[in-house]
DNA sequence: CTGTTAGCGCGTTCAG
DNA sequence: CTGAACGCGCTAACAG
């Protein structure tokens, strides 16, 4: 059977209150401390955090809700958030919403039922109603990567990120640039798409043709299919911007299967590790993922301490453009596709 | 303030016991059901699982401990395990041990403190002492990927997996085959290394030369450095087997930087998605990751129901060899390295 | 089917 | 500094 204060009382003769104080940093006499430590070691005693949480109304755990687990972006977020929160004495419960709004809502209820003290979320969509159980209980929430109205958020400057990619390409002489991005149903994609449109107009004086930015499925397959679609246009782009890591990966796979004459220049998103697998080395818009995570953790800790302004806080971070192998970005005479 | 049974009692006039029964599937009269549902909706009531767990001694949650989060293998494991356990009514707490035995032990204590009913673990090392808190409380544990003495385990047939790779290579005419694997400090690497040695001897009649299987760091960098080391041997291998996904990735990156005359044939591990990024398409030893996860979940559910044999169970699954682009595996005349 | 009673393991008064 | 008593929100006996 698992040991409790009562067992320690039996072995030490002390009262439950004294034992409780020992485990909560109160003042306990030296000899009594030793008595408790001895008994606890013998019993393999460990504090029951469930009971503690019930009584103290603080579970000292926070929930991390991810739109999906299977992405470098998210695993980095988790790793950093968990690290920082652990320093502050909090445990972390990680939950995967698998790109499904319904299970995202379910997961939030699960966490609320587990009495988490706060939530960090990389949300699935734009709908914030899934956070209602948290709001109603005054459980603070910090969103990462997506701006959520009424919620503290840490995001990147999506428009500037895309603009930096477009600028690099126009500076290299490209005038026909395609975009691989998802539909306008999420904040991130809306911003990146708008950023693309604005940047192209600012640099070329013209809006990009519609067929150059048709929405794709946000996935590896979507990137793959999207790049092939762009290439087969009657006036194909000489360069393509990918608005997300999955799309970049898919586009790179498609690139890889093409003859080099057909390859448009590519600017992708994230994941430097994989960049080394691809030749020529791609140019990437790199997000400050560690910093996103740390800012979110810090913000949440503030809220847990009852600090910070009354209104929701929004933190916006800048991205970096990592320029890959130069040759990719010099405009070369191109062979027009036959069909 | 967050609502409790008392609030529902106040609104309905029913007793706590009746309300409890309602929330636990007991028989409650229709009118009373409606009363409770109405009150609960108005209060935005939600069961406090912490209190419930304290009383019932079943938290209905299980912990998943991973050696690292940042791997396709592990995220797939999590995804499938969580899916199956949710069907059975269990919530899942995911914890990342970050390849550190100490934080692995800490995480297990955290989970025990959270009163989890069971644990699934992809362990960091071979030492099983970190499971002591679970054992002591009769919390069932299922290990994945590593055979842990005294613990239910679900693993692949590592020796056969490597042997299948070696056989393919010898059938293609290779006689000098290198191995990229980690040190013998973990079960998995021990098995794969032993499998390699046995298979090479069985197929060529000779043990592989020592320098062909020097242990590498188990990482992308290790695979990268390892392949370069093998290539620069005075008698370099014409083919290389990579005993793990990270090593495969690193070796592929190194391959990618080499002139094609210097490229040995490669057989790697896992991750079919990335295989599409690499040309020529690599041959891969593919683990039945979904099945590993499902078998583990099923085994744990059995234990949670007090079923299954008294002794620890070991389930061993077979791997599949996915043969890549044929040309990689035909032995070609090779230019010997100068230095 | 419903209500009463007695805890689960712990933290927090308040006396001593 | 220590101990007794009470209650956190819920479940599990038992009566009724």
XYZ file of C-alpha atoms (C1' of nucleotides) in Angstrom:
710
model
C 0.000 0.000 0.000
C 1.118 3.539 -0.610
C 2.331 5.497 2.383
C 0.609 8.609 3.753
C 1.159 11.103 6.535
C -0.532 8.639 8.820
C 2.199 6.085 8.290
C 4.801 8.702 9.055
C 2.881 9.633 12.163
C 2.871 6.004 13.214
C 6.650 5.779 12.821
C 7.549 9.144 14.289
C 4.859 9.873 16.832
C 4.527 13.367 15.358
C 1.246 14.917 14.385
C -0.045 15.266 10.845
C 0.284 19.030 11.030
C 3.999 18.859 11.786
C 4.583 16.455 8.955
C 2.635 18.694 6.635
C 4.749 21.622 7.680
C 7.913 19.680 6.989
C 6.765 19.064 3.430
C 5.736 22.652 2.940
C 8.837 24.446 4.058
C 7.609 25.341 7.520
C 9.796 25.440 10.594
C 10.303 22.005 12.109
C 12.872 21.186 14.785
C 16.044 19.427 13.650
C 15.437 16.128 15.435
C 11.894 15.990 14.131
C 13.084 16.686 10.612
C 15.426 13.735 10.819
C 12.697 11.523 12.197
C 10.453 12.375 9.288
C 13.188 11.954 6.704
C 14.056 8.561 8.100
C 10.478 7.358 8.151
C 9.798 8.722 4.671
C 12.833 6.961 3.233
C 11.831 3.686 4.832
C 8.279 3.966 3.552
C 9.318 5.222 0.112
C 6.870 7.975 0.900
C 5.903 10.466 -1.720
C 3.547 13.390 -1.431
C 0.176 12.803 -3.017
C -0.153 15.797 -5.276
C -3.742 14.986 -6.047
C -4.747 15.404 -2.428
C -2.501 18.399 -2.080
C -4.073 20.028 -5.103
C -7.549 19.323 -3.853
C -6.826 21.075 -0.618
C -4.660 23.942 -1.808
C -6.598 24.593 -5.016
C -3.309 24.760 -6.880
C -2.241 21.682 -8.777
C 1.115 23.193 -9.729
C 0.710 21.788 -13.204
C -0.008 23.501 -16.468
C -1.431 22.016 -19.633
C 0.129 22.389 -23.068
C -2.315 21.868 -25.926
C -0.835 21.396 -29.389
C -2.623 21.363 -32.714
C -0.386 18.421 -33.558
C 2.545 16.725 -31.939
C 4.330 15.677 -35.052
C 6.168 18.879 -35.919
C 9.533 20.270 -34.996
C 7.948 23.611 -34.243
C 5.677 22.123 -31.631
C 8.113 19.736 -30.023
C 10.520 22.632 -29.614
C 7.762 24.705 -28.069
C 6.942 21.926 -25.635
C 10.540 21.351 -24.722
C 11.240 24.994 -23.903
C 7.963 25.704 -22.176
C 8.319 22.638 -20.022
C 11.885 23.544 -19.131
C 10.993 27.030 -17.988
C 7.907 25.972 -16.067
C 9.727 23.194 -14.310
C 12.238 25.751 -13.060
C 9.299 27.559 -11.550
C 8.079 24.378 -9.874
C 5.320 23.485 -12.303
C 4.721 20.126 -13.909
C 3.500 19.943 -17.484
C 0.773 17.912 -19.130
C 1.094 17.709 -22.912
C -1.953 17.072 -25.084
C -2.248 16.498 -28.808
C -5.383 17.827 -30.510
C -4.525 16.142 -33.832
C -5.686 19.048 -35.940
C -9.205 18.465 -34.709
C -11.173 21.284 -33.088
C -13.439 18.845 -31.313
C -10.672 16.932 -29.618
C -9.003 20.234 -28.828
C -12.082 21.211 -26.855
C -12.163 17.804 -25.219
C -8.549 18.106 -24.208
C -9.145 21.494 -22.599
C -11.968 20.002 -20.564
C -9.678 17.153 -19.570
C -7.080 19.633 -18.361
C -9.621 21.714 -16.481
C -10.853 18.516 -14.838
C -7.244 17.873 -13.846
C -7.261 21.287 -12.203
C -4.350 22.708 -14.177
C -3.331 26.171 -13.067
C -2.753 27.453 -16.587
C -2.741 26.513 -20.254
C -0.386 27.104 -23.169
C -1.966 26.439 -26.533
C -0.877 26.230 -30.139
C -4.443 26.306 -31.437
C -6.024 24.262 -34.193
C -8.201 26.918 -35.763
C -9.467 30.399 -35.166
C -12.453 29.575 -33.017
C -11.678 30.428 -29.399
C -14.805 28.986 -27.853
C -12.934 25.860 -26.835
C -11.253 27.967 -24.172
C -14.520 28.757 -22.425
C -14.053 26.203 -19.621
C -10.705 27.813 -18.828
C -12.018 31.356 -18.978
C -14.928 30.531 -16.739
C -12.577 29.262 -14.072
C -10.070 32.067 -14.464
C -7.417 29.661 -15.648
C -4.947 31.815 -17.574
C -4.278 30.891 -21.203
C -1.408 31.889 -23.477
C -1.663 31.200 -27.197
C 1.378 30.664 -29.392
C 1.630 31.194 -33.140
C -1.934 32.425 -33.517
C -3.400 35.681 -32.365
C -6.458 34.915 -30.291
C -8.757 37.779 -29.406
C -9.180 38.116 -25.674
C -6.194 35.855 -24.961
C -2.531 36.538 -24.291
C -0.685 35.644 -27.480
C 2.892 35.258 -28.655
C 3.247 35.316 -32.415
C 5.708 36.149 -35.154
C 5.400 39.028 -37.573
C 3.989 36.913 -40.366
C 3.642 39.684 -42.905
C 7.198 40.872 -42.447
C 8.439 37.279 -42.637
C 6.876 36.711 -46.012
C 7.890 40.167 -47.178
C 11.538 39.385 -46.441
C 11.287 36.292 -48.622
C 9.640 38.199 -51.444
C 12.204 40.967 -51.225
C 15.090 38.526 -51.528
C 13.522 37.021 -54.619
C 12.714 40.317 -56.319
C 16.222 41.524 -55.531
C 17.492 38.458 -57.396
C 15.443 39.467 -60.415
C 12.381 37.303 -59.999
C 9.153 38.901 -61.130
C 6.816 35.926 -61.265
C 6.605 34.460 -57.806
C 4.194 31.790 -56.621
C 2.911 31.162 -53.122
C 2.166 27.848 -51.493
C -0.127 28.547 -48.568
C -3.245 27.143 -46.998
C -6.738 28.598 -47.114
C -7.641 31.773 -45.237
C -9.297 29.868 -42.424
C -6.498 30.321 -39.905
C -4.857 33.475 -38.653
C -1.377 32.385 -39.634
C -2.229 31.591 -43.216
C -4.351 34.704 -43.591
C -1.459 36.864 -42.463
C 1.110 35.138 -44.613
C -1.079 35.281 -47.676
C -1.856 38.950 -47.127
C 1.812 39.617 -46.493
C 2.670 37.956 -49.772
C 0.140 39.937 -51.745
C 1.242 43.216 -50.209
C 4.925 42.512 -50.658
C 4.579 41.513 -54.289
C 2.578 44.612 -55.042
C 5.064 46.801 -53.199
C 8.045 45.340 -55.035
C 6.635 44.794 -58.515
C 3.807 47.282 -58.641
C 1.394 44.499 -59.562
C -0.772 42.094 -57.640
C 0.216 38.464 -58.162
C -1.940 36.524 -60.594
C -4.640 34.518 -58.866
C -3.407 31.137 -60.027
C -0.043 31.845 -58.379
C -1.562 31.770 -54.903
C -4.383 29.283 -55.016
C -4.787 27.781 -51.547
C -3.317 24.352 -50.982
C -3.894 21.765 -48.326
C -1.483 22.586 -45.480
C 0.545 19.401 -45.541
C 3.450 17.677 -47.213
C 1.102 16.348 -49.855
C -0.304 19.815 -50.370
C 3.149 21.264 -50.928
C 4.005 18.473 -53.325
C 0.846 18.868 -55.381
C 1.050 22.648 -55.192
C 4.530 22.919 -56.618
C 3.643 20.602 -59.467
C 0.563 22.680 -60.196
C 2.585 25.883 -60.308
C 5.173 24.400 -62.609
C 2.579 23.254 -65.055
C 0.987 26.670 -65.404
C 1.271 28.166 -68.869
C 3.291 30.990 -67.328
C 4.956 29.285 -64.398
C 6.648 31.218 -61.600
C 10.434 31.362 -61.501
C 10.344 31.356 -57.727
C 8.008 29.973 -55.083
C 7.479 30.913 -51.450
C 6.228 28.187 -49.095
C 4.266 29.525 -46.158
C 4.819 26.660 -43.757
C 7.147 23.821 -42.967
C 4.991 20.991 -44.302
C 4.437 22.834 -47.550
C 8.179 23.442 -47.808
C 8.908 19.777 -47.324
C 6.361 18.734 -49.941
C 7.601 21.330 -52.407
C 11.184 20.171 -51.864
C 10.187 16.602 -52.591
C 8.546 17.722 -55.807
C 11.603 19.818 -56.683
C 13.746 16.820 -56.093
C 11.887 14.850 -58.700
C 12.189 17.507 -61.367
C 14.865 18.095 -63.921
C 17.012 20.997 -62.864
C 15.822 23.166 -65.731
C 12.347 23.094 -64.324
C 13.203 23.915 -60.759
C 11.941 27.255 -59.541
C 13.829 28.985 -56.767
C 12.318 28.077 -53.418
C 12.003 29.928 -50.141
C 10.634 27.794 -47.344
C 9.816 27.894 -43.672
C 11.561 26.498 -40.602
C 13.541 23.380 -39.900
C 17.175 24.047 -40.538
C 18.115 20.443 -39.888
C 16.358 19.176 -42.944
C 17.773 21.957 -45.040
C 21.016 20.029 -45.006
C 19.342 17.135 -46.764
C 18.388 19.246 -49.719
C 20.633 20.384 -52.532
C 21.024 23.121 -53.366
C 20.632 24.338 -49.825
C 17.272 26.112 -49.615
C 16.602 29.576 -48.277
C 14.395 29.554 -45.210
C 12.306 31.903 -43.154
C 13.327 30.912 -39.659
C 11.088 31.483 -36.668
C 12.534 32.185 -33.219
C 10.834 29.104 -31.810
C 12.772 29.028 -28.561
C 11.938 32.639 -27.929
C 8.271 32.128 -28.747
C 8.162 29.375 -26.152
C 10.065 31.279 -23.510
C 7.996 34.423 -23.900
C 4.842 32.350 -23.611
C 6.088 30.591 -20.482
C 7.140 33.861 -18.928
C 3.811 35.446 -19.706
C 1.947 32.533 -18.187
C 4.074 32.635 -15.043
C 3.233 36.315 -14.706
C -0.456 35.552 -14.940
C -0.126 32.718 -12.433
C 1.322 35.257 -10.022
C -1.529 37.610 -10.700
C 0.754 40.072 -12.470
C 0.641 41.742 -15.850
C -1.778 44.219 -17.343
C -5.515 43.765 -17.220
C -5.896 43.581 -20.978
C -4.640 40.662 -23.044
C -0.979 40.968 -24.033
C 0.294 40.361 -27.550
C 3.973 39.754 -28.143
C 5.203 39.868 -31.730
C 8.619 38.454 -32.620
C 10.689 38.870 -35.762
C 11.840 36.113 -38.079
C 15.205 35.652 -39.754
C 15.874 34.870 -43.385
C 18.544 32.213 -43.709
C 19.870 32.494 -47.228
C 20.789 29.143 -48.715
C 22.923 28.236 -51.659
C 23.287 31.363 -53.714
C 22.929 29.766 -57.107
C 19.318 28.904 -56.429
C 18.391 32.517 -56.435
C 19.964 33.719 -59.611
C 17.510 33.912 -62.371
C 18.566 31.713 -65.222
C 17.173 31.374 -68.726
C 14.412 28.884 -68.354
C 12.936 26.298 -70.639
C 9.195 26.722 -70.952
C 7.200 23.582 -70.227
C 5.738 21.890 -73.251
C 2.310 21.119 -71.960
C -15.995 30.427 -8.338
C -16.069 26.952 -9.738
C -19.218 24.939 -9.161
C -19.399 21.727 -7.084
C -21.990 19.166 -6.105
C -23.040 21.502 -3.343
C -24.107 24.116 -5.846
C -26.127 21.545 -7.713
C -27.661 20.422 -4.460
C -28.589 23.998 -3.710
C -30.321 24.361 -7.067
C -31.996 20.972 -7.177
C -32.630 20.008 -3.591
C -31.180 16.571 -4.304
C -28.541 14.917 -2.169
C -24.876 14.683 -3.026
C -25.167 10.936 -3.405
C -27.803 11.225 -6.100
C -25.769 13.772 -7.969
C -22.717 11.560 -7.706
C -24.700 8.651 -9.062
C -25.855 10.736 -11.983
C -22.251 11.479 -12.895
C -21.227 7.867 -12.485
C -23.823 6.171 -14.622
C -26.086 5.102 -11.771
C -29.850 4.969 -12.029
C -31.454 8.322 -11.413
C -35.106 9.133 -12.082
C -35.888 11.045 -15.253
C -37.128 14.235 -13.595
C -34.101 14.314 -11.312
C -31.780 13.791 -14.244
C -33.257 16.803 -15.931
C -32.986 18.856 -12.788
C -29.301 18.045 -12.511
C -28.621 18.650 -16.174
C -30.322 22.014 -15.992
C -28.433 23.107 -12.911
C -25.128 21.834 -14.283
C -25.600 23.722 -17.535
C -26.403 26.930 -15.704
C -23.400 26.567 -13.434
C -21.089 25.402 -16.223
C -20.378 22.566 -13.840
C -17.631 20.118 -14.556
C -16.562 17.132 -12.505
C -13.428 17.688 -10.485
C -11.351 14.725 -11.453
C -8.784 15.485 -8.831
C -11.259 14.983 -6.034
C -12.777 12.023 -7.813
C -9.375 10.404 -8.158
C -8.515 11.034 -4.550
C -11.604 9.252 -3.407
C -11.853 6.445 -5.936
C -8.122 5.786 -6.070
C -8.365 5.680 -9.835
C -7.360 8.794 -11.695
C -8.344 7.325 -15.059
C -5.184 8.748 -16.538
C -2.025 7.068 -17.676
C 1.406 8.576 -18.156
C 3.495 8.253 -21.295
C 7.203 8.791 -20.731
C 9.365 9.305 -23.801
C 13.135 9.353 -24.040
C 12.645 12.320 -26.355
C 9.708 14.007 -27.979
C 11.434 15.102 -31.120
C 11.198 11.922 -33.164
C 8.646 10.528 -35.557
C 8.856 7.184 -33.841
C 7.826 8.632 -30.516
C 5.165 11.010 -31.728
C 3.562 8.128 -33.577
C 3.710 6.031 -30.437
C 2.058 8.777 -28.427
C -0.614 9.353 -31.002
C -1.662 5.711 -31.190
C -1.401 4.963 -27.498
C -3.437 8.023 -26.640
C -6.068 7.123 -29.203
C -6.550 3.624 -27.857
C -6.549 4.637 -24.221
C -9.027 7.412 -24.816
C -11.400 4.839 -26.289
C -11.118 3.017 -23.008
C -11.899 6.162 -21.045
C -8.380 7.077 -19.987
C -6.712 10.439 -20.302
C -3.042 10.652 -21.167
C -0.217 12.700 -19.716
C 2.815 12.940 -21.979
C 6.266 13.584 -20.538
C 9.580 14.185 -22.249
C 12.683 12.862 -20.497
C 15.042 14.584 -22.975
C 17.461 11.701 -23.127
C 18.300 12.255 -19.497
C 17.968 9.418 -16.999
C 17.650 11.834 -14.126
C 14.741 13.748 -15.550
C 13.200 10.441 -16.579
C 13.174 9.433 -12.934
C 11.806 12.818 -11.973
C 9.032 12.518 -14.511
C 8.000 9.123 -13.176
C 7.779 10.588 -9.696
C 5.701 13.422 -11.083
C 3.317 10.942 -12.662
C 3.081 8.843 -9.534
C 2.337 12.005 -7.589
C -0.422 12.636 -10.117
C -1.785 9.206 -9.253
C -1.668 7.826 -12.776
C -3.125 4.341 -13.081
C -0.447 3.094 -15.454
C 2.654 4.093 -17.401
C 3.875 3.535 -20.951
C 7.557 4.241 -21.391
C 10.052 4.473 -24.219
C 13.030 4.397 -21.873
C 16.192 6.454 -21.976
C 18.699 3.795 -20.970
C 18.891 0.300 -19.606
C 18.646 1.107 -15.932
C 15.164 0.235 -14.710
C 15.506 1.672 -11.221
C 13.628 4.794 -12.253
C 10.495 2.649 -12.282
C 10.775 1.851 -8.601
C 8.131 4.366 -7.505
C 5.686 2.746 -9.913
C 6.539 -0.794 -8.891
C 6.231 0.021 -5.254
C 2.685 1.260 -5.815
C 1.709 -1.552 -8.157
C 1.261 0.872 -11.030
C 1.575 -1.263 -14.169
C 4.291 -0.290 -16.652
C 4.691 -1.246 -20.299
C 7.985 -0.530 -22.042
C 8.240 0.041 -25.767
C 11.300 -0.468 -27.954
C 13.500 -1.733 -25.138
C 13.294 -4.994 -23.308
C 13.160 -4.238 -19.626
C 13.654 -7.116 -17.229
C 10.709 -7.487 -14.911
C 8.501 -5.237 -17.052
C 6.002 -5.901 -19.809
C 7.733 -4.971 -23.047
C 6.825 -4.543 -26.691
C 9.838 -4.587 -28.986
C 10.861 -5.379 -32.536
C 13.086 -8.237 -33.564
C 16.202 -6.119 -33.828
C 18.537 -8.884 -34.890
C 16.283 -10.045 -37.690
C 15.788 -6.441 -38.792
C 19.489 -5.874 -39.251
C 19.938 -9.317 -40.756
C 17.394 -8.504 -43.453
C 19.380 -5.406 -44.353
C 22.652 -7.325 -44.464
C 21.125 -10.062 -46.556
C 19.869 -7.600 -49.138
C 23.333 -6.085 -49.397
C 25.209 -9.384 -49.664
C 22.692 -10.568 -52.241
C 23.609 -7.490 -54.254
C 27.254 -8.498 -54.113
C 28.518 -6.368 -51.268
C 31.176 -7.988 -49.122
C 32.515 -5.035 -47.184
C 29.681 -3.571 -45.153
C 29.929 -0.925 -42.452
C 27.618 -0.325 -39.545
C 26.626 2.972 -38.018
C 25.328 2.237 -34.544
C 25.635 3.600 -31.048
C 27.604 2.112 -28.156
C 26.493 -1.085 -26.442
C 24.965 0.793 -23.549
C 21.351 0.367 -24.605
C 19.417 -2.756 -25.355
C 18.409 -1.649 -28.819
C 21.912 -0.851 -29.982
C 23.345 -3.970 -28.406
C 20.859 -6.112 -30.275
C 21.319 -4.352 -33.579
C 25.081 -4.511 -33.336
C 25.028 -8.189 -32.410
C 22.558 -8.830 -35.209
C 24.891 -7.144 -37.649
C 27.900 -9.130 -36.548
C 26.022 -12.424 -36.703
C 24.470 -11.688 -40.071
C 27.740 -10.667 -41.680
C 29.427 -13.786 -40.406
C 26.556 -15.965 -41.553
C 26.546 -14.470 -45.046
C 30.269 -13.934 -45.673
C 31.859 -16.421 -43.345
C 33.899 -13.647 -41.755
C 33.403 -11.293 -38.867
C 33.315 -7.642 -39.964
C 36.521 -5.723 -39.365
C 36.475 -3.758 -36.144
C 36.805 -0.347 -37.764
C 33.647 -1.016 -39.772
C 31.486 -0.986 -36.663
C 33.058 1.475 -34.299
C 30.326 2.977 -32.134
C 29.082 6.419 -33.056
C 27.122 8.979 -31.136
C 23.432 8.171 -31.697
C 22.420 11.387 -33.414
C 22.312 13.135 -36.740
C 25.804 14.460 -36.126
C 26.985 10.976 -35.223
C 25.642 9.573 -38.479
C 27.233 12.373 -40.434
C 30.642 11.960 -38.835
C 30.376 8.179 -38.945
C 29.753 7.945 -42.647
C 32.651 10.272 -43.356
C 34.886 8.162 -41.156
C 33.911 4.968 -42.950
C 34.526 6.504 -46.348
C 37.982 7.626 -45.407
C 39.099 4.188 -44.276
C 41.897 2.708 -46.344
C 39.533 -0.117 -47.287
C 36.146 1.602 -47.163
C 32.881 -0.320 -47.155
C 30.807 -0.430 -50.327
C 27.632 -0.429 -48.275
C 26.607 0.921 -44.883
C 23.791 -0.042 -42.541
C 22.444 2.664 -40.218
C 20.977 1.286 -37.017
C 18.639 4.130 -36.205
C 16.745 7.005 -37.737
C 19.018 9.811 -36.556
C 22.073 7.994 -37.821
C 20.317 7.423 -41.143
C 19.540 11.092 -41.467
C 23.110 12.109 -40.667
C 24.564 9.558 -43.052
C 22.205 10.752 -45.784
C 23.345 14.308 -45.285
C 26.958 13.186 -45.605
C 26.091 11.128 -48.671
C 24.453 14.154 -50.152
C 27.685 16.097 -49.914
C 29.789 13.452 -51.589
C 30.570 12.894 -55.212
C 28.530 10.017 -56.534
C 31.607 7.826 -57.026
C 32.219 7.857 -53.319
C 28.732 7.041 -52.217
C 28.349 3.681 -50.546
C 24.995 1.956 -50.700
C 22.935 2.847 -47.660
C 20.305 0.967 -45.693
C 18.640 3.085 -43.030
C 15.945 2.952 -40.398
C 12.429 4.336 -40.261
C 10.750 7.471 -41.551
C 9.425 6.838 -44.996
C 8.381 10.451 -45.413
C 11.914 11.719 -45.506
C 12.959 8.972 -47.824
C 11.231 10.909 -50.561
C 13.601 13.808 -50.017
C 16.627 11.726 -50.772
C 17.859 10.606 -54.166
C 18.369 7.878 -54.982
C 15.523 6.630 -52.813
C 17.100 4.827 -49.855
C 16.304 1.354 -48.621
C 14.847 1.349 -45.134
C 14.187 -1.031 -42.297
C 10.674 -0.056 -41.316
C 9.313 -0.661 -37.839
C 5.617 -1.387 -37.268
C 5.298 1.676 -35.062
C 1.509 1.734 -34.978
C 1.425 -1.885 -33.961
C 4.051 -1.387 -31.277
C 1.891 1.329 -29.793
C -1.352 -0.586 -30.038
C 0.091 -3.729 -28.511
C 1.501 -1.679 -25.669
C -1.819 0.065 -25.049
C -3.676 -3.228 -25.146
C -1.240 -4.817 -22.743
C -1.568 -1.928 -20.336
C -5.357 -2.055 -20.493
C -5.179 -5.733 -19.621
C -3.031 -4.981 -16.605
C -5.351 -2.178 -15.533
C -8.143 -4.739 -15.502
C -6.022 -7.097 -13.468
C -5.736 -9.522 -16.366
C -2.790 -11.157 -18.073
C -0.223 -13.644 -16.823
C 1.637 -13.203 -13.576
C 5.024 -12.975 -15.257
C 6.081 -10.031 -17.401
C 4.989 -10.316 -21.011
C 7.288 -9.680 -23.953
C 5.838 -9.040 -27.389
C 8.235 -9.119 -30.324
C 7.196 -7.679 -33.682
C 8.766 -8.055 -37.087
C 10.127 -5.276 -39.274
C 9.771 -4.783 -43.010
C 12.506 -3.982 -45.474
C 11.390 -1.298 -47.902
C 13.693 -1.559 -50.862
C 14.487 1.805 -52.426
C 15.873 2.730 -55.776
C 17.462 -0.389 -57.180
C 20.530 1.267 -58.638
C 21.847 2.121 -55.200
C 22.351 -1.491 -54.480
C 24.252 -2.627 -57.475
C 27.895 -2.840 -56.804
C 29.822 -0.555 -59.100
C 33.548 -0.194 -59.714
C 34.687 2.267 -57.125
C 37.408 4.893 -57.047
C 39.619 4.400 -54.038
C 40.027 7.497 -51.881
C 43.378 9.225 -52.134
C 44.022 9.950 -48.504
C -34.157 5.053 -6.296
C -32.577 8.364 -2.711
C -30.365 10.216 1.482
C -27.116 9.864 5.424
C -22.686 9.096 7.014
C -17.930 8.483 6.814
C -13.846 9.028 4.911
C -9.788 9.509 0.598
C -4.695 12.507 1.856
C -3.567 16.686 2.725
C -3.377 21.927 4.303
C -4.860 25.345 7.420
C -6.759 27.547 10.964
C -6.402 28.146 15.966
C -4.989 26.844 20.703
C -1.487 25.430 23.432
C 7.170 24.911 17.478
C 3.397 21.475 17.802
C -1.280 19.310 17.862
C -6.399 18.889 17.300
C -10.107 19.777 14.423
C -12.169 20.850 10.183
C -12.902 20.788 5.279
C -11.336 20.637 0.007
C -14.973 17.735 -3.759
C -16.124 13.526 -4.373
C -17.344 8.261 -3.784
C -18.956 4.259 -1.217
C -21.310 1.974 2.188
C -25.389 1.385 4.136
C -30.377 2.574 5.462
C -34.602 3.917 4.142
